[in-house]
Amino acid sequence: MTETQPRTVSVCFLPAELNPEDLHGTTAVIVDILRASTTITTALSNGAAAVKPCLSKDEARAFRTESGDCLLGGERGGLRIDGFDLSNSPADYAPDVVGGRTIGFTTTNGTRALLQSQQANVVLIGAFVNLIAVAERVEAETGDVAIVCAGTNDAVTGEDVLFAGALARKLESAGMHLTDSALIAATHWSSTICETPDLFEALCQTQGGRNLVGLGFDSDISLCADVDSLNVVPQLDPDGLIRQT
Amino acid sequence: MTETQPRTVSVCFLPAELNPEDLHGTTAVIVDILRASTTITTALSNGAAAVKPCLSKDEARAFRTESGDCLLGGERGGLRIDGFDLSNSPADYAPDVVGGRTIGFTTTNGTRALLQSQQANVVLIGAFVNLIAVAERVEAETGDVAIVCAGTNDAVTGEDVLFAGALARKLESAGMHLTDSALIAATHWSSTICETPDLFEALCQTQGGRNLVGLGFDSDISLCADVDSLNVVPQLDPDGLIRQT
């Protein structure tokens, strides 16, 4: 009888740690809690047809020209981009706005992390709003798991690592093995939520949270802290579009 | 009256996260607990004149030819390199062996992390054996602090992050501000040592620790867990040599 090795879970604290070759055969979960991964999940849950992650504002504008009919969304410095229809706030992506539409989308950190992870076998997007849905989907896939934190301006940011730890704990309960990186994230999640059981409060204390509070976007943090409120798992398809699965 | 910003402490979980430009003006502490940073500290404490970090075995051999009279030390796959005098075990670097000698030194992870950090204003080497000495030295320097974990084979490894967290806690007590990355390491340190108060046991459970136990080098882990046993702080000088300070 062959002994089956348990699937392993690793966390990349920043996309810079990624070795694209190491992603072959893995299931990757991309995390930018405040706010890109929450916003993309919200948009698809509210009926958007697809989201096209773009590295630059110009790439997003070119996508609009090419596709003929799409919305543009995203941020620079946390704020809506001039000439874009939508900001990076999940609140902008209501059903009557995004229903049936494709959205060209560019943010400072999240879209880059997504596009750097395309070597993975499956690329999913995770946020607190779809934590259980993502965990179940990861369990249904095969191969090792890489949870990739987007960070903020090339620095590790606590809110992404908190989510990575929460997801790692769920996957550990499902029998997967946590590498040291995943164990560090899981410990951070368990300790933080033990000390600050209100996730909204915990997110406000992270670097990304402080940035949003500084911009007056506290209500967005509230939306991002609404655990398991959505039952969709966005997936980046090989054609470069993110769709609901 | 001008308000002085507190110095900030960041942790790089892997050298790949490093942006060399961000190191300008900082004090960097390079960490490869099992075993390079412990071994270098031991060698200098036992009277070695200097340690020359070399990226490759060939570079170390060329250094020996050039310098005329030095010892060669280090490892590949955790084991002594063919033709080298010393392995990467701190036990090899006894006073009667290294006293007055310069050592060409190459290891898989630690020497690379060191050489990637040379843009920092001051480059120090930290280990549990010189924890307090390093903390005091960092406090006496100026600028922000970057604690750089070497990792193991391009993966984050727990023992380096445990030390980064222990050092971050000491610097926090001295009034410095922990960024999210330093806070994550500090939480990992506090939680781990609360659950496993014996540092030797805690180190054995990390990836680097398991590798060494697998090679039968448990006694080295013991040496690396001997907190504050040495009162020297190795520093990488601009001429590329590490000396006692």
Short mmCIF file of C-alpha atoms in Angstrom, two decimals:
data_model
loop_
_atom_site.label_atom_id
_atom_site.label_comp_id
_atom_site.label_asym_id
_atom_site.label_seq_id
_atom_site.Cartn_x
_atom_site.Cartn_y
_atom_site.Cartn_z
CA MET A 1 0.00 0.00 0.00
CA THR A 2 1.38 3.39 -0.92
CA GLU A 3 1.26 5.97 1.81
CA THR A 4 -0.26 9.22 0.62
CA GLN A 5 1.55 12.37 1.67
CA PRO A 6 -0.82 15.00 3.08
CA ARG A 7 -1.25 18.12 0.97
CA THR A 8 0.82 21.01 2.29
CA VAL A 9 -0.24 24.61 2.82
CA SER A 10 2.27 27.47 2.45
CA VAL A 11 1.84 31.22 2.81
CA CYS A 12 3.69 33.81 0.73
CA PHE A 13 3.77 36.94 2.87
CA LEU A 14 4.48 39.01 -0.27
CA PRO A 15 4.30 38.21 -4.00
CA ALA A 16 8.07 38.86 -4.16
CA GLU A 17 8.59 35.54 -2.36
CA LEU A 18 6.90 33.66 -5.22
CA ASN A 19 8.95 31.38 -7.38
CA PRO A 20 6.54 30.90 -10.33
CA GLU A 21 7.96 27.43 -11.03
CA ASP A 22 7.01 26.32 -7.52
CA LEU A 23 3.36 27.05 -8.33
CA HIS A 24 3.08 24.32 -10.97
CA GLY A 25 0.41 21.85 -9.92
CA THR A 26 -0.69 23.89 -6.91
CA THR A 27 -3.93 25.57 -5.97
CA ALA A 28 -3.20 29.25 -5.32
CA VAL A 29 -5.42 31.54 -3.26
CA ILE A 30 -4.77 35.24 -3.81
CA VAL A 31 -5.51 37.55 -0.89
CA ASP A 32 -5.94 41.33 -0.81
CA ILE A 33 -8.49 41.71 1.96
CA LEU A 34 -8.61 45.55 1.95
CA ARG A 35 -10.07 45.62 -0.59
CA ALA A 36 -9.48 44.00 -4.01
CA SER A 37 -10.35 40.40 -3.15
CA THR A 38 -13.45 41.44 -1.22
CA THR A 39 -14.54 43.77 -4.03
CA ILE A 40 -14.04 41.19 -6.82
CA THR A 41 -15.99 38.60 -4.80
CA THR A 42 -18.78 41.12 -4.19
CA ALA A 43 -18.94 42.12 -7.87
CA LEU A 44 -19.32 38.51 -9.05
CA SER A 45 -21.80 37.69 -6.28
CA ASN A 46 -23.85 40.67 -7.44
CA GLY A 47 -24.04 39.35 -11.00
CA ALA A 48 -21.02 40.82 -12.81
CA ALA A 49 -20.19 38.61 -15.81
CA ALA A 50 -16.42 38.78 -15.28
CA VAL A 51 -13.59 40.88 -13.90
CA LYS A 52 -10.47 41.53 -16.00
CA PRO A 53 -7.44 42.27 -13.78
CA CYS A 54 -5.19 44.87 -15.45
CA LEU A 55 -1.70 45.87 -14.30
CA SER A 56 -2.04 49.53 -15.28
CA LYS A 57 -4.66 52.21 -15.81
CA ASP A 58 -3.73 52.29 -19.50
CA GLU A 59 -4.19 48.53 -19.79
CA ALA A 60 -7.67 48.89 -18.27
CA ARG A 61 -8.56 51.70 -20.69
CA ALA A 62 -7.29 49.63 -23.64
CA PHE A 63 -9.44 46.72 -22.44
CA ARG A 64 -12.49 49.02 -22.49
CA THR A 65 -11.73 50.13 -26.04
CA GLU A 66 -11.18 46.55 -27.16
CA SER A 67 -14.23 45.05 -25.43
CA GLY A 68 -16.52 47.89 -26.51
CA ASP A 69 -18.72 47.76 -23.45
CA CYS A 70 -17.37 47.37 -19.95
CA LEU A 71 -17.09 49.21 -16.69
CA LEU A 72 -13.75 50.30 -15.28
CA GLY A 73 -12.99 50.00 -11.58
CA GLY A 74 -10.06 50.16 -9.16
CA GLU A 75 -7.86 52.57 -7.27
CA ARG A 76 -4.59 54.41 -6.99
CA GLY A 77 -3.66 55.69 -3.53
CA GLY A 78 -6.94 54.13 -2.33
CA LEU A 79 -9.05 56.52 -4.44
CA ARG A 80 -11.13 56.12 -7.61
CA ILE A 81 -9.11 56.65 -10.78
CA ASP A 82 -9.98 59.65 -12.92
CA GLY A 83 -12.36 58.58 -15.71
CA PHE A 84 -13.13 55.22 -14.09
CA ASP A 85 -16.73 54.25 -13.27
CA LEU A 86 -16.09 52.58 -9.92
CA SER A 87 -13.64 52.84 -7.03
CA ASN A 88 -12.19 49.90 -5.10
CA SER A 89 -15.03 49.99 -2.56
CA PRO A 90 -17.22 46.86 -2.48
CA ALA A 91 -20.16 49.23 -1.95
CA ASP A 92 -19.78 50.54 -5.51
CA TYR A 93 -20.46 47.10 -7.01
CA ALA A 94 -24.24 46.84 -6.39
CA PRO A 95 -26.39 44.43 -8.47
CA ASP A 96 -28.03 47.19 -10.50
CA VAL A 97 -24.61 48.62 -11.38
CA VAL A 98 -22.62 45.50 -12.23
CA GLY A 99 -25.29 42.94 -13.20
CA GLY A 100 -24.29 41.28 -16.47
CA ARG A 101 -21.32 43.62 -16.97
CA THR A 102 -17.63 42.90 -17.40
CA ILE A 103 -15.30 45.08 -15.33
CA GLY A 104 -11.75 46.13 -16.24
CA PHE A 105 -10.09 46.34 -12.82
CA THR A 106 -6.75 47.66 -11.61
CA THR A 107 -5.44 48.14 -8.06
CA THR A 108 -2.02 48.84 -6.60
CA ASN A 109 -1.36 45.47 -5.00
CA GLY A 110 -4.06 42.87 -5.66
CA THR A 111 -4.04 42.70 -9.44
CA ARG A 112 -0.27 42.29 -9.51
CA ALA A 113 -0.39 39.40 -7.04
CA LEU A 114 -3.05 37.74 -9.20
CA LEU A 115 -1.10 38.04 -12.41
CA GLN A 116 2.11 36.78 -10.77
CA SER A 117 0.33 33.58 -9.71
CA GLN A 118 -0.86 32.41 -13.10
CA GLN A 119 1.53 29.44 -13.15
CA ALA A 120 -0.62 27.73 -10.53
CA ASN A 121 -2.93 24.95 -11.62
CA VAL A 122 -5.95 26.79 -10.20
CA VAL A 123 -5.98 30.47 -9.15
CA LEU A 124 -8.74 31.40 -6.68
CA ILE A 125 -9.50 34.62 -4.84
CA GLY A 126 -10.07 34.54 -1.10
CA ALA A 127 -11.52 37.02 1.37
CA PHE A 128 -13.25 36.86 4.73
CA VAL A 129 -16.59 37.31 2.91
CA ASN A 130 -16.12 33.91 1.21
CA LEU A 131 -13.82 32.12 3.68
CA ILE A 132 -15.79 28.86 3.99
CA ALA A 133 -16.59 28.74 0.28
CA VAL A 134 -12.88 29.10 -0.59
CA ALA A 135 -11.83 26.51 2.00
CA GLU A 136 -14.31 23.97 0.60
CA ARG A 137 -13.24 24.69 -2.96
CA VAL A 138 -9.54 24.28 -2.06
CA GLU A 139 -10.33 20.97 -0.37
CA ALA A 140 -12.05 19.80 -3.57
CA GLU A 141 -8.95 20.59 -5.68
CA THR A 142 -5.70 18.62 -5.69
CA GLY A 143 -2.05 19.50 -5.10
CA ASP A 144 -0.36 21.65 -2.53
CA VAL A 145 -1.84 25.00 -1.56
CA ALA A 146 -0.14 28.42 -1.83
CA ILE A 147 -1.86 31.31 -0.11
CA VAL A 148 -0.43 34.49 -1.66
CA CYS A 149 -0.74 37.76 0.30
CA ALA A 150 -0.74 40.90 -1.85
CA GLY A 151 0.72 43.21 0.82
CA THR A 152 0.63 46.99 0.64
CA ASN A 153 3.22 48.89 -1.39
CA ASP A 154 5.71 46.00 -1.22
CA ALA A 155 5.35 45.64 2.56
CA VAL A 156 3.73 42.77 4.46
CA THR A 157 0.34 43.82 5.80
CA GLY A 158 -1.48 42.25 8.71
CA GLU A 159 -4.98 41.91 7.27
CA ASP A 160 -3.83 39.61 4.46
CA VAL A 161 -1.85 37.45 6.88
CA LEU A 162 -4.85 37.25 9.24
CA PHE A 163 -6.96 35.82 6.42
CA ALA A 164 -4.14 33.49 5.32
CA GLY A 165 -4.01 32.19 8.90
CA ALA A 166 -7.77 31.73 9.15
CA LEU A 167 -7.81 29.76 5.88
CA ALA A 168 -4.75 27.73 6.94
CA ARG A 169 -6.52 26.73 10.17
CA LYS A 170 -9.54 25.48 8.16
CA LEU A 171 -7.32 23.50 5.80
CA GLU A 172 -5.38 22.06 8.76
CA SER A 173 -8.71 20.83 10.19
CA ALA A 174 -9.31 19.14 6.84
CA GLY A 175 -6.09 17.14 7.28
CA MET A 176 -3.59 19.27 5.40
CA HIS A 177 -0.05 19.90 6.68
CA LEU A 178 0.97 23.46 7.52
CA THR A 179 4.52 24.47 6.55
CA ASP A 180 6.32 26.92 8.83
CA SER A 181 5.02 29.92 6.85
CA ALA A 182 1.41 28.73 7.19
CA LEU A 183 1.93 27.98 10.86
CA ILE A 184 3.22 31.53 11.45
CA ALA A 185 0.11 32.98 9.75
CA ALA A 186 -2.19 30.60 11.65
CA THR A 187 -0.61 31.56 14.97
CA HIS A 188 -1.03 35.23 14.09
CA TRP A 189 -4.71 34.68 13.29
CA SER A 190 -5.42 32.68 16.46
CA SER A 191 -3.58 35.09 18.77
CA THR A 192 -5.06 38.22 17.22
CA ILE A 193 -8.64 37.02 17.21
CA CYS A 194 -8.26 35.77 20.78
CA GLU A 195 -7.11 39.25 21.86
CA THR A 196 -9.45 41.22 19.54
CA PRO A 197 -12.49 38.99 18.85
CA ASP A 198 -14.20 41.71 16.75
CA LEU A 199 -12.72 41.21 13.26
CA PHE A 200 -13.60 44.77 12.25
CA GLU A 201 -11.50 46.08 15.15
CA ALA A 202 -8.66 43.69 14.33
CA LEU A 203 -8.65 44.82 10.68
CA CYS A 204 -8.64 48.49 11.71
CA GLN A 205 -5.36 47.89 13.57
CA THR A 206 -3.50 46.56 10.51
CA GLN A 207 -1.49 48.71 8.10
CA GLY A 208 -4.12 48.42 5.37
CA GLY A 209 -6.85 49.16 7.91
CA ARG A 210 -5.10 52.27 9.21
CA ASN A 211 -4.67 53.50 5.61
CA LEU A 212 -8.43 53.13 4.95
CA VAL A 213 -9.43 54.71 8.26
CA GLY A 214 -7.16 57.62 7.30
CA LEU A 215 -9.11 58.01 4.05
CA GLY A 216 -12.45 57.83 5.88
CA PHE A 217 -13.36 54.41 4.47
CA ASP A 218 -14.22 52.72 7.77
CA SER A 219 -17.50 51.42 6.31
CA ASP A 220 -15.54 49.47 3.69
CA ILE A 221 -13.62 47.70 6.45
CA SER A 222 -16.97 46.69 7.89
CA LEU A 223 -17.98 45.11 4.58
CA CYS A 224 -14.63 43.32 4.34
CA ALA A 225 -15.10 41.90 7.86
CA ASP A 226 -18.50 40.33 7.09
CA VAL A 227 -17.32 36.72 7.34
CA ASP A 228 -18.99 34.12 5.09
CA SER A 229 -21.59 36.54 3.79
CA LEU A 230 -21.00 35.44 0.16
CA ASN A 231 -21.01 31.96 -1.34
CA VAL A 232 -18.97 32.47 -4.52
CA VAL A 233 -15.35 31.65 -5.31
CA PRO A 234 -13.80 33.84 -8.00
CA GLN A 235 -11.36 32.00 -10.25
CA LEU A 236 -8.82 33.46 -12.67
CA ASP A 237 -9.31 31.54 -15.94
CA PRO A 238 -6.48 30.93 -18.43
CA ASP A 239 -8.02 33.60 -20.72
CA GLY A 240 -7.22 36.22 -18.07
CA LEU A 241 -10.78 36.78 -16.87
CA ILE A 242 -12.00 36.20 -13.33
CA ARG A 243 -15.35 34.43 -13.17
CA GLN A 244 -17.67 33.07 -10.51
CA THR A 245 -17.33 29.33 -9.93
CA MET B 1 9.19 71.55 19.22
CA THR B 2 9.68 68.87 16.60
CA GLU B 3 8.09 65.54 17.38
CA THR B 4 10.49 62.69 16.75
CA GLN B 5 9.06 59.69 14.92
CA PRO B 6 9.89 56.43 16.68
CA ARG B 7 12.25 54.12 14.83
CA THR B 8 10.38 51.31 13.07
CA VAL B 9 11.20 47.60 13.05
CA SER B 10 10.35 45.43 10.02
CA VAL B 11 10.93 41.74 9.37
CA CYS B 12 11.77 40.24 5.97
CA PHE B 13 10.56 36.65 6.13
CA LEU B 14 12.82 35.81 3.17
CA PRO B 15 15.67 37.70 1.46
CA ALA B 16 13.52 37.71 -1.73
CA GLU B 17 11.32 40.35 -0.06
CA LEU B 18 14.28 42.73 0.22
CA ASN B 19 14.31 45.87 -1.84
CA PRO B 20 17.99 46.88 -1.51
CA GLU B 21 17.10 50.58 -1.90
CA ASP B 22 14.83 50.37 1.14
CA LEU B 23 17.85 49.38 3.24
CA HIS B 24 19.62 52.75 2.84
CA GLY B 25 20.09 54.31 6.25
CA THR B 26 18.81 51.28 8.13
CA THR B 27 20.38 48.90 10.62
CA ALA B 28 19.98 45.36 9.27
CA VAL B 29 20.17 42.22 11.41
CA ILE B 30 20.75 39.03 9.44
CA VAL B 31 19.34 35.84 10.93
CA ASP B 32 20.12 32.22 10.10
CA ILE B 33 19.65 30.60 13.50
CA LEU B 34 20.34 27.00 12.38
CA ARG B 35 23.23 27.49 12.03
CA ALA B 36 25.17 30.19 10.15
CA SER B 37 24.50 33.16 12.43
CA THR B 38 25.14 31.09 15.57
CA THR B 39 28.33 29.64 14.08
CA ILE B 40 29.74 33.00 12.94
CA THR B 41 29.04 34.48 16.38
CA THR B 42 30.70 31.50 18.07
CA ALA B 43 33.76 31.71 15.80
CA LEU B 44 34.34 35.40 16.56
CA SER B 45 33.66 34.91 20.26
CA ASN B 46 36.30 32.17 20.24
CA GLY B 47 38.92 34.50 18.80
CA ALA B 48 38.65 34.17 15.01
CA ALA B 49 40.08 37.32 13.38
CA ALA B 50 37.34 37.57 10.75
CA VAL B 51 34.84 35.58 8.70
CA LYS B 52 34.59 36.12 4.94
CA PRO B 53 31.10 35.19 3.63
CA CYS B 54 31.37 33.63 0.16
CA LEU B 55 28.46 32.86 -2.17
CA SER B 56 29.98 29.70 -3.62
CA LYS B 57 32.45 26.95 -2.75
CA ASP B 58 34.69 28.18 -5.57
CA GLU B 59 34.63 31.72 -4.20
CA ALA B 60 35.70 30.36 -0.81
CA ARG B 61 38.54 28.36 -2.38
CA ALA B 62 39.67 31.43 -4.35
CA PHE B 63 39.65 33.44 -1.12
CA ARG B 64 41.94 30.84 0.47
CA THR B 65 44.35 31.04 -2.46
CA GLU B 66 44.32 34.82 -2.39
CA SER B 67 44.67 35.23 1.37
CA GLY B 68 47.36 32.56 1.63
CA ASP B 69 46.39 31.38 5.08
CA CYS B 70 42.82 30.85 6.14
CA LEU B 71 40.45 28.12 7.19
CA LEU B 72 37.44 27.16 5.08
CA GLY B 73 34.07 26.42 6.68
CA GLY B 74 30.44 25.94 5.77
CA GLU B 75 27.97 23.43 4.37
CA ARG B 76 25.99 22.12 1.46
CA GLY B 77 22.97 19.97 2.30
CA GLY B 78 23.87 20.55 5.96
CA LEU B 79 27.17 18.66 5.63
CA ARG B 80 30.85 19.70 5.57
CA ILE B 81 32.08 20.53 2.07
CA ASP B 82 34.72 18.26 0.59
CA GLY B 83 38.18 19.78 1.17
CA PHE B 84 36.91 22.30 3.74
CA ASP B 85 38.37 22.38 7.26
CA LEU B 86 35.18 22.98 9.19
CA SER B 87 31.46 22.23 8.85
CA ASN B 88 28.62 24.59 9.75
CA SER B 89 28.47 23.27 13.31
CA PRO B 90 29.31 25.84 16.02
CA ALA B 91 31.10 22.99 17.82
CA ASP B 92 33.79 22.96 15.11
CA TYR B 93 34.84 26.55 15.88
CA ALA B 94 36.67 26.02 19.19
CA PRO B 95 39.25 28.60 20.42
CA ASP B 96 42.26 26.39 19.68
CA VAL B 97 41.01 25.86 16.11
CA VAL B 98 39.93 29.36 15.09
CA GLY B 99 41.95 31.64 17.40
CA GLY B 100 43.57 34.39 15.30
CA ARG B 101 42.46 32.81 12.02
CA THR B 102 40.36 34.18 9.18
CA ILE B 103 37.64 31.85 7.89
CA GLY B 104 36.27 31.68 4.33
CA PHE B 105 32.67 30.66 4.93
CA THR B 106 29.84 29.58 2.64
CA THR B 107 26.39 28.20 3.49
CA THR B 108 23.23 27.59 1.47
CA ASN B 109 21.09 30.36 2.93
CA GLY B 110 22.87 32.57 5.44
CA THR B 111 25.73 33.93 3.37
CA ARG B 112 23.36 34.93 0.55
CA ALA B 113 21.10 36.83 2.95
CA LEU B 114 24.16 38.64 4.30
CA LEU B 115 25.45 39.69 0.92
CA GLN B 116 22.00 40.85 -0.24
CA SER B 117 21.80 43.23 2.73
CA GLN B 118 24.96 45.21 2.09
CA GLN B 119 23.04 48.37 1.18
CA ALA B 120 22.12 48.82 4.84
CA ASN B 121 23.97 51.41 6.88
CA VAL B 122 25.05 48.79 9.39
CA VAL B 123 24.85 45.01 8.87
CA LEU B 124 24.83 42.94 12.06
CA ILE B 125 24.41 39.22 12.67
CA GLY B 126 21.88 38.04 15.23
CA ALA B 127 21.29 34.71 16.94
CA PHE B 128 19.78 33.53 20.20
CA VAL B 129 23.32 33.18 21.60
CA ASN B 130 23.80 36.97 21.34
CA LEU B 131 20.20 38.22 21.55
CA ILE B 132 20.68 40.86 24.25
CA ALA B 133 24.01 42.02 22.82
CA VAL B 134 22.41 42.53 19.39
CA ALA B 135 19.36 44.29 20.84
CA GLU B 136 21.60 46.73 22.76
CA ARG B 137 23.76 47.35 19.70
CA VAL B 138 20.69 48.02 17.51
CA GLU B 139 19.39 50.45 20.12
CA ALA B 140 22.73 52.31 20.01
CA GLU B 141 22.52 52.71 16.21
CA THR B 142 20.19 55.06 14.32
CA GLY B 143 17.59 54.63 11.59
CA ASP B 144 14.91 52.04 11.05
CA VAL B 145 15.61 48.38 11.68
CA ALA B 146 15.29 45.54 9.16
CA ILE B 147 15.50 42.00 10.53
CA VAL B 148 16.27 39.72 7.57
CA CYS B 149 15.48 36.01 7.87
CA ALA B 150 17.60 33.73 5.67
CA GLY B 151 14.99 30.95 5.36
CA THR B 152 15.78 27.46 4.12
CA ASN B 153 16.00 26.72 0.39
CA ASP B 154 13.86 29.75 -0.51
CA ALA B 155 11.13 28.85 2.00
CA VAL B 156 10.26 30.68 5.21
CA THR B 157 11.52 28.76 8.23
CA GLY B 158 10.18 29.04 11.75
CA GLU B 159 13.43 29.27 13.72
CA ASP B 160 14.51 32.49 11.99
CA VAL B 161 11.08 34.05 12.52
CA LEU B 162 11.13 33.04 16.21
CA PHE B 163 14.38 34.94 16.68
CA ALA B 164 13.09 37.90 14.64
CA GLY B 165 10.07 38.02 16.95
CA ALA B 166 12.17 37.78 20.11
CA LEU B 167 14.39 40.65 18.93
CA ALA B 168 11.35 42.69 17.82
CA ARG B 169 9.84 42.33 21.32
CA LYS B 170 13.07 43.66 22.89
CA LEU B 171 13.18 46.63 20.49
CA GLU B 172 9.48 47.33 21.12
CA SER B 173 10.27 47.50 24.85
CA ALA B 174 12.95 50.05 23.96
CA GLY B 175 10.29 52.29 22.38
CA MET B 176 10.50 51.28 18.74
CA HIS B 177 7.41 50.83 16.55
CA LEU B 178 6.67 47.38 15.12
CA THR B 179 5.36 47.29 11.55
CA ASP B 180 2.85 44.54 10.68
CA SER B 181 5.64 42.16 9.61
CA ALA B 182 7.46 42.61 12.94
CA LEU B 183 4.21 42.24 14.84
CA ILE B 184 3.51 38.93 13.08
CA ALA B 185 6.97 37.64 14.03
CA ALA B 186 6.58 38.91 17.61
CA THR B 187 3.21 37.20 17.98
CA HIS B 188 4.71 33.98 16.65
CA TRP B 189 7.53 34.19 19.18
CA SER B 190 5.24 34.95 22.13
CA SER B 191 2.72 32.24 21.27
CA THR B 192 5.31 29.58 20.54
CA ILE B 193 7.37 30.16 23.66
CA CYS B 194 4.21 30.27 25.76
CA GLU B 195 3.21 26.85 24.39
CA THR B 196 6.74 25.38 24.27
CA PRO B 197 8.83 27.20 26.90
CA ASP B 198 11.92 25.07 26.17
CA LEU B 199 13.58 26.85 23.24
CA PHE B 200 15.47 23.70 22.23
CA GLU B 201 12.15 21.87 21.85
CA ALA B 202 10.62 24.81 19.96
CA LEU B 203 13.57 24.91 17.53
CA CYS B 204 13.35 21.14 16.96
CA GLN B 205 9.79 21.62 15.69
CA THR B 206 10.75 24.11 12.95
CA GLN B 207 11.65 23.17 9.38
CA GLY B 208 15.35 23.90 9.96
CA GLY B 209 15.22 21.99 13.24
CA ARG B 210 13.64 18.93 11.64
CA ASN B 211 16.30 19.00 8.92
CA LEU B 212 19.08 18.97 11.53
CA VAL B 213 17.44 16.29 13.67
CA GLY B 214 17.19 14.21 10.48
CA LEU B 215 20.96 14.59 10.01
CA GLY B 216 21.63 13.66 13.65
CA PHE B 217 22.75 17.19 14.63
CA ASP B 218 20.50 17.58 17.69
CA SER B 219 23.48 18.75 19.77
CA ASP B 220 23.94 21.71 17.40
CA ILE B 221 20.35 22.79 18.04
CA SER B 222 21.19 22.76 21.72
CA LEU B 223 24.14 25.12 21.14
CA CYS B 224 21.92 27.41 19.01
CA ALA B 225 19.31 27.56 21.80
CA ASP B 226 21.80 28.74 24.45
CA VAL B 227 20.30 32.22 24.83
CA ASP B 228 22.66 35.12 25.67
CA SER B 229 25.67 32.85 26.16
CA LEU B 230 27.89 35.12 24.01
CA ASN B 231 28.52 38.84 24.27
CA VAL B 232 29.73 39.67 20.77
CA VAL B 233 27.95 41.25 17.81
CA PRO B 234 29.38 40.28 14.41
CA GLN B 235 29.28 43.10 11.87
CA LEU B 236 29.76 42.88 8.10
CA ASP B 237 32.27 45.63 7.24
CA PRO B 238 32.33 47.43 3.87
CA ASP B 239 35.44 45.41 2.92
CA GLY B 240 33.31 42.24 2.97
CA LEU B 241 34.72 40.80 6.19
CA ILE B 242 32.69 40.04 9.30
CA ARG B 243 34.41 41.14 12.52
CA GLN B 244 33.60 41.24 16.20
CA THR B 245 32.34 44.61 17.46
#
